[in-house]
Coordinates of C-alpha atoms and ligand atoms in Angstrom, one line a residue:
M1 CA 0.0 0.0 0.0
S2 CA 1.6 3.2 -1.1
V3 CA 0.6 6.6 0.4
E4 CA 0.3 9.1 -2.4
R5 CA -0.8 12.7 -2.8
T6 CA -3.2 13.9 -5.4
L7 CA -4.7 17.2 -6.3
I8 CA -8.4 17.9 -6.9
V9 CA -10.1 21.1 -8.1
I10 CA -13.7 21.7 -7.3
K11 CA -14.8 23.5 -10.5
P12 CA -16.8 26.8 -10.9
D13 CA -20.1 24.9 -11.5
A14 CA -19.9 23.0 -8.2
V15 CA -18.7 26.0 -6.2
K16 CA -21.6 28.1 -7.6
R17 CA -24.0 25.4 -6.6
G18 CA -22.8 25.2 -3.0
L19 CA -21.2 21.7 -3.2
I20 CA -17.8 22.4 -1.7
G21 CA -18.6 20.9 1.7
E22 CA -20.5 17.9 0.3
I23 CA -17.6 17.0 -2.1
L24 CA -14.8 17.4 0.4
A25 CA -16.8 15.4 2.9
R26 CA -16.9 12.4 0.5
F27 CA -13.1 12.3 0.4
E28 CA -12.9 12.7 4.2
R29 CA -15.4 10.0 4.8
K30 CA -13.5 7.7 2.4
G31 CA -10.4 8.2 4.7
F32 CA -8.3 10.7 2.8
K33 CA -6.5 13.4 4.6
I34 CA -6.9 17.0 3.3
A35 CA -3.2 18.0 3.4
R36 CA -3.6 21.5 1.7
L37 CA -6.7 23.6 0.8
K38 CA -7.0 26.8 -1.2
M39 CA -9.9 28.8 -2.7
L40 CA -8.8 30.9 -5.7
K41 CA -10.0 32.6 -8.7
M42 CA -7.7 31.3 -11.4
S43 CA -6.0 33.8 -13.7
R44 CA -5.8 33.0 -17.4
E45 CA -2.1 32.4 -17.0
C46 CA -2.7 30.0 -14.1
A47 CA -5.4 28.1 -15.9
E48 CA -3.4 27.8 -19.1
R49 CA -0.4 26.5 -17.1
F50 CA -2.6 24.1 -15.2
Y51 CA -4.1 22.6 -18.3
D52 CA -1.0 22.8 -20.5
V53 CA -1.4 19.2 -21.7
H54 CA -4.7 20.2 -23.4
R55 CA -3.3 23.3 -25.2
G56 CA -4.3 23.1 -28.9
K57 CA -7.3 20.9 -28.3
H58 CA -10.7 22.2 -29.6
F59 CA -12.0 22.6 -26.1
F60 CA -9.0 24.4 -24.6
E61 CA -10.1 28.0 -25.0
S62 CA -13.6 27.3 -23.6
L63 CA -12.1 25.3 -20.8
V64 CA -9.8 28.2 -19.8
E65 CA -12.8 30.6 -20.0
F66 CA -14.8 28.3 -17.7
M67 CA -12.1 27.7 -15.2
T68 CA -11.4 31.4 -14.8
S69 CA -15.1 32.4 -14.6
T70 CA -15.6 32.2 -10.8
P71 CA -13.6 30.8 -7.9
V72 CA -12.6 27.2 -7.5
V73 CA -11.4 25.2 -4.5
A74 CA -8.3 23.1 -4.7
A75 CA -7.2 20.4 -2.3
V76 CA -4.3 18.1 -1.9
L77 CA -5.5 14.7 -0.7
E78 CA -3.2 12.2 0.9
G79 CA -3.9 8.4 1.3
P80 CA -3.3 4.9 0.0
N81 CA -3.2 4.9 -3.8
A82 CA -4.8 8.3 -3.8
I83 CA -4.4 8.9 -7.6
E84 CA -6.3 5.8 -8.6
V85 CA -8.8 5.8 -5.8
V86 CA -9.8 9.5 -6.3
R87 CA -10.1 9.0 -10.1
L88 CA -12.4 6.1 -9.4
M89 CA -14.4 8.2 -7.0
I90 CA -14.9 11.1 -9.5
G91 CA -15.8 8.9 -12.5
P92 CA -15.3 9.5 -16.2
T93 CA -15.0 13.0 -17.7
D94 CA -18.5 13.2 -19.3
G95 CA -21.0 13.7 -16.5
R96 CA -23.8 12.1 -18.6
R97 CA -21.8 8.9 -18.8
A98 CA -20.4 8.9 -15.3
P99 CA -22.0 6.1 -13.2
P100 CA -24.3 7.1 -10.3
G101 CA -22.3 6.9 -7.1
T102 CA -19.3 8.7 -8.6
I103 CA -19.0 12.4 -8.0
R104 CA -19.5 13.4 -11.6
G105 CA -22.3 10.8 -11.9
D106 CA -24.1 12.3 -9.0
Y107 CA -23.6 16.0 -9.7
A108 CA -22.7 16.6 -13.4
L109 CA -24.5 16.5 -16.7
D110 CA -21.8 18.0 -18.9
I111 CA -18.4 17.1 -20.3
Q112 CA -16.8 20.5 -19.6
E113 CA -18.8 21.6 -16.5
N114 CA -18.1 18.3 -14.8
T115 CA -17.8 19.4 -11.1
I116 CA -14.3 18.3 -10.4
H117 CA -10.7 17.7 -11.7
A118 CA -8.3 15.1 -10.2
S119 CA -4.7 14.4 -11.2
D120 CA -4.0 11.3 -13.3
S121 CA -0.4 10.5 -12.3
P122 CA 2.0 11.3 -9.4
E123 CA 4.0 13.5 -11.8
R124 CA 0.9 15.5 -12.8
A125 CA -0.2 15.7 -9.1
A126 CA 3.2 17.3 -8.2
F127 CA 3.0 19.7 -11.2
E128 CA -0.6 20.7 -10.6
E129 CA 0.1 21.3 -6.9
S130 CA 3.0 23.5 -7.7
V131 CA 0.9 25.6 -10.2
I132 CA -2.1 26.0 -7.8
F133 CA -0.1 26.8 -4.7
D134 CA 2.2 29.1 -6.5
P135 CA 1.7 32.6 -5.0
K136 CA 1.3 33.7 -8.7
C137 CA -2.1 31.9 -8.5
P138 CA -3.5 34.2 -5.8
E139 CA -6.2 33.3 -3.3
S140 CA -9.7 34.4 -3.9
E141 CA -10.7 37.7 -2.1
Ligands
LIG1 P1 -10.6 17.5 -16.4 O1 -10.6 16.2 -15.8 O2 -10.4 18.7 -15.5 O3 -9.5 17.6 -17.6 C1 -9.6 18.4 -18.7 C2 -11.0 19.1 -18.8 O4 -11.3 19.5 -20.1 C3 -12.1 18.0 -18.5 O5 -12.0 17.7 -17.1 C4 -13.3 18.8 -18.9 O6 -13.7 19.8 -18.1 C5 -12.7 19.4 -20.2 N1 -13.0 18.5 -21.4 C6 -12.4 17.4 -21.7 N2 -12.9 16.9 -22.9 C7 -13.7 17.8 -23.3 C8 -14.5 17.9 -24.5 N3 -14.5 17.0 -25.4 N4 -15.3 19.0 -24.6 C9 -15.3 20.0 -23.7 N5 -14.5 20.0 -22.5 C10 -13.8 18.9 -22.4

């Protein structure tokens, strides 16, 4: 059993709907430790850096617009096999196809406005944590 860190971002659609507490509670109940927590309004530069792997894709511009529209909440979660377990808990990208019982399955009906992001590898988790917790990505007022 390897203890890992992963990064999640509760996206603008979920923050606007008042789901921050409900979503964080699911990870706490599962047994993950919230190691870091930050509410921020992403700047364009921060969002473009965070999603650098998607640059050039047809949805990139719209994704950046969405992620910078209103505040988000980011958390670093720590626990056994955190990357894989958290990805299982959030479900597939498209909220319409995500099975009930997963976070996207329970809260999302869209492929872009899909409630939550979670890192897909330890390398990405470390990179995404460094982007989000960089003082250049300032906290929301
Ligand atoms: P996320 O897991 O944060 O990773 C990249 C994000 O891009 C994804 O969730 C969605 O919000 C968005 N995304 C992925 N594929 C598409 C798509 N085909 N159309 C629109 N948005 C997408």
